[in-house]
Amino acid sequence: MRLVRLGILGSGKGTNCRAILESIRSSALAAEVRVVISDVFDAPILDIAREFSIPNAYLPPGQFRTRLEPQAESDLVRLLRDASVELVVLAGFMRVLKSPMLDAFPRCIVNIHPSLLPKFPGLEAWKQALVAGEKVSGCTVHYVDEKIDHGDIIVRREVPILPNDTPESLHARIQIAEHELYPTVIGQICRQFSTA
Ligand code: GAR
């Protein structure tokens, strides 16, 4: 089976990126990461890319806080195209994407979010679930559209909320589920790509 070419975008720690790269290294995931791009200059996700010898880039996001400036988003499309990326994987990328990216990669951008969407989109979803008194939370992998943490849901994984949970303990438990779920789902999508 041929290797589907991935581009990973992230703004932070990069633990999901690491899980994907480790799955590829162990041959559990038949894909190739062509580039890792971050809108945060010193994001640890870029260090992880370097550790795995993956080409990586910092993308200056421009003046907005929750989205990229149009020129920056066009630059992002160019970077991904130059790397021949087929599937764009958001791994803690904290900006909403607009038409330059959505038109360039129709139904070829996926995201993981730490809640059972459509509940609790946005920042610190695990904290939102705790404050709301939920008994169960989890994570969701979905196709990306123009709204925050929105788009067709591919799969959801439940994670229990325990009585003594803190925001940190709950997020850590959700992340364990994310690291198992995301490479698995990406593998399923890659199989659709490579048989299309
Ligand atoms: C993950 O928990 C991911 O679900 C979340 O950011 C974290 C990134 O962690 N994404 C969102 O909240 C998207 N709205 P990581 O950098 O260690 O992979």
Coordinates of C-alpha atoms and ligand atoms in Angstrom, one line a residue:
M1 CA 0.0 0.0 0.0
R2 CA 1.4 3.4 -0.9
L3 CA 2.2 6.0 1.9
V4 CA -0.3 8.8 2.1
R5 CA 1.4 12.2 2.5
L6 CA 0.5 14.1 5.6
G7 CA 1.1 17.6 6.8
I8 CA 0.7 18.3 10.5
L9 CA -0.3 21.7 11.9
G10 CA 0.0 22.4 15.6
S11 CA 0.4 25.3 18.0
G12 CA 1.7 23.6 21.2
K13 CA 3.1 20.6 22.9
G14 CA 2.8 18.2 20.0
T15 CA 2.0 15.0 21.9
N16 CA -0.5 14.0 19.2
C17 CA 2.1 14.7 16.5
R18 CA 4.5 12.5 18.4
A19 CA 1.9 9.7 18.6
I20 CA 1.4 9.9 14.9
L21 CA 5.1 9.9 14.2
E22 CA 5.7 6.9 16.5
S23 CA 2.8 5.0 14.8
I24 CA 4.5 5.5 11.5
R25 CA 7.9 4.5 12.9
S26 CA 6.4 1.3 14.3
S27 CA 4.7 0.6 10.9
A28 CA 1.3 0.7 12.6
L29 CA 0.4 3.7 10.4
A30 CA 1.1 3.5 6.6
A31 CA 1.7 7.2 6.0
E32 CA 4.5 9.7 5.6
V33 CA 4.7 13.1 7.4
R34 CA 6.0 15.5 4.8
V35 CA 6.0 18.7 6.9
V36 CA 5.1 20.0 10.4
I37 CA 4.0 23.6 10.5
S38 CA 3.3 25.8 13.6
D39 CA 2.0 29.3 14.0
V40 CA 4.0 29.5 17.3
F41 CA 7.7 30.2 16.8
D42 CA 9.0 28.2 19.8
A43 CA 6.2 25.5 19.9
P44 CA 7.5 22.1 21.2
I45 CA 5.8 20.5 18.2
L46 CA 8.6 21.9 16.0
D47 CA 11.2 20.3 18.2
I48 CA 9.4 17.0 17.9
A49 CA 9.5 17.3 14.1
R50 CA 13.3 18.0 14.3
E51 CA 13.7 15.0 16.6
F52 CA 12.1 12.8 13.9
S53 CA 14.0 14.6 11.1
I54 CA 10.8 15.9 9.5
P55 CA 10.9 19.1 7.5
N56 CA 9.2 21.9 9.6
A57 CA 8.3 25.5 9.4
Y58 CA 7.2 28.4 11.5
L59 CA 4.3 30.2 9.8
P60 CA 4.0 33.9 11.1
P61 CA 0.2 34.1 11.7
G62 CA -0.3 37.8 11.3
Q63 CA -2.3 40.2 13.5
F64 CA -5.3 38.1 14.3
R65 CA -5.7 35.9 17.4
T66 CA -8.1 33.1 16.3
R67 CA -7.3 32.8 12.6
L68 CA -4.5 33.4 10.1
E69 CA -4.2 36.6 8.1
P70 CA -5.3 35.8 4.5
Q71 CA -1.7 36.1 3.2
A72 CA -0.5 33.8 5.9
E73 CA -3.2 31.3 5.0
S74 CA -2.2 31.4 1.3
D75 CA 1.4 30.9 2.4
L76 CA 0.3 27.9 4.4
V77 CA -1.4 26.4 1.3
R78 CA 1.8 26.9 -0.7
L79 CA 3.9 25.3 2.0
L80 CA 1.6 22.2 2.1
R81 CA 1.4 22.0 -1.7
D82 CA 5.2 22.3 -2.1
A83 CA 5.4 19.3 0.2
S84 CA 2.9 17.4 -1.9
V85 CA 0.6 17.0 1.2
E86 CA -2.6 15.1 0.6
L87 CA -4.2 15.0 4.1
V88 CA -3.8 17.9 6.5
V89 CA -3.8 16.8 10.2
L90 CA -4.6 19.4 12.9
A91 CA -2.9 18.4 16.1
G92 CA -3.6 21.2 18.6
F93 CA -3.7 23.9 16.0
M94 CA -5.5 26.7 17.7
R95 CA -6.7 28.8 14.8
V96 CA -9.8 28.4 12.6
L97 CA -9.1 27.8 8.9
K98 CA -10.9 29.8 6.2
S99 CA -11.5 29.4 2.4
P100 CA -7.8 29.4 1.2
M101 CA -7.2 26.2 3.1
L102 CA -10.7 24.7 2.9
D103 CA -10.8 25.2 -0.9
A104 CA -7.3 23.9 -1.4
F105 CA -7.9 20.7 0.7
P106 CA -11.7 19.9 0.4
R107 CA -12.6 17.2 2.9
C108 CA -8.9 16.6 3.4
I109 CA -8.4 18.4 6.7
V110 CA -9.0 16.6 10.0
N111 CA -8.9 17.7 13.6
I112 CA -8.9 16.2 17.0
H113 CA -10.7 17.9 19.9
P114 CA -10.8 17.0 23.6
S115 CA -14.5 16.7 24.1
L116 CA -17.5 14.8 22.8
L117 CA -18.4 17.2 20.1
P118 CA -20.8 19.0 19.5
K119 CA -20.4 19.6 23.2
F120 CA -17.7 22.0 24.4
P121 CA -16.0 23.4 21.3
G122 CA -13.3 26.0 21.8
L123 CA -10.6 26.4 24.4
E124 CA -9.9 24.1 27.3
A125 CA -12.8 21.8 26.5
W126 CA -11.9 19.5 29.4
K127 CA -12.4 22.4 31.8
Q128 CA -15.7 23.2 30.3
A129 CA -16.8 19.6 30.8
L130 CA -15.8 19.7 34.5
V131 CA -17.5 23.0 35.1
A132 CA -20.7 21.7 33.5
G133 CA -20.7 18.7 35.9
E134 CA -20.4 16.1 33.1
K135 CA -19.8 12.4 34.1
V136 CA -18.3 11.5 30.8
S137 CA -16.1 13.4 28.4
G138 CA -13.8 12.2 25.6
C139 CA -12.3 13.2 22.3
T140 CA -13.6 13.6 18.7
V141 CA -12.0 13.4 15.3
H142 CA -13.8 15.3 12.6
Y143 CA -13.4 16.9 9.2
V144 CA -12.7 20.6 9.4
D145 CA -15.0 23.3 8.2
E146 CA -15.0 27.1 8.6
K147 CA -16.4 27.0 12.2
I148 CA -14.4 26.3 15.4
D149 CA -14.2 22.6 16.2
H150 CA -17.0 21.9 13.8
G151 CA -17.6 19.7 10.8
D152 CA -18.6 16.1 10.0
I153 CA -17.7 13.8 12.9
I154 CA -15.6 10.8 12.0
V155 CA -15.4 9.1 15.4
R156 CA -15.8 9.9 19.1
R157 CA -14.1 8.1 22.1
E158 CA -15.6 8.4 25.6
V159 CA -13.4 9.0 28.6
P160 CA -14.9 8.8 32.2
I161 CA -14.8 11.9 34.4
L162 CA -13.8 10.7 37.9
P163 CA -15.0 12.3 41.2
N164 CA -11.6 13.8 42.1
D165 CA -10.6 14.9 38.7
T166 CA -8.8 18.2 38.2
P167 CA -8.6 19.9 34.8
E168 CA -5.1 18.6 34.5
S169 CA -5.9 14.9 35.4
L170 CA -8.9 14.9 33.1
H171 CA -7.0 16.4 30.1
A172 CA -4.2 13.9 30.7
R173 CA -6.7 11.0 30.6
I174 CA -8.3 12.4 27.4
Q175 CA -4.9 12.7 25.8
I176 CA -4.1 9.1 26.4
A177 CA -7.3 8.3 24.4
E178 CA -6.3 10.9 21.8
H179 CA -2.9 9.3 21.2
E180 CA -4.5 5.9 20.6
L181 CA -7.4 7.2 18.6
Y182 CA -5.9 9.7 16.2
P183 CA -3.3 7.5 14.5
T184 CA -5.9 4.8 14.2
V185 CA -8.4 7.0 12.5
I186 CA -5.8 8.6 10.3
G187 CA -4.8 5.1 9.2
Q188 CA -8.4 4.4 8.2
I189 CA -8.6 7.6 6.2
C190 CA -5.3 6.8 4.6
R191 CA -6.6 3.5 3.4
Q192 CA -9.5 5.3 1.7
F193 CA -7.0 7.6 0.0
S194 CA -4.7 4.9 -1.2
T195 CA -7.5 2.7 -2.6
A196 CA -9.3 5.7 -4.3
Ligands
GAR1 C1 -5.1 18.2 22.3 O1 -5.8 17.8 23.5 C2 -6.2 18.5 21.2 O2 -7.3 17.7 21.3 C3 -6.5 19.9 21.5 O3 -5.3 20.5 21.9 C4 -4.4 19.5 22.5 C5 -3.1 19.6 21.8 O4 -2.2 18.7 22.5 N1 -7.1 20.6 20.4 C6 -8.1 21.5 20.5 O5 -8.5 21.9 21.6 C7 -8.6 22.0 19.2 N2 -9.7 22.8 19.5 P1 -0.8 18.3 21.8 O6 -0.2 19.6 21.3 O7 -0.1 17.7 22.9 O8 -1.2 17.3 20.7

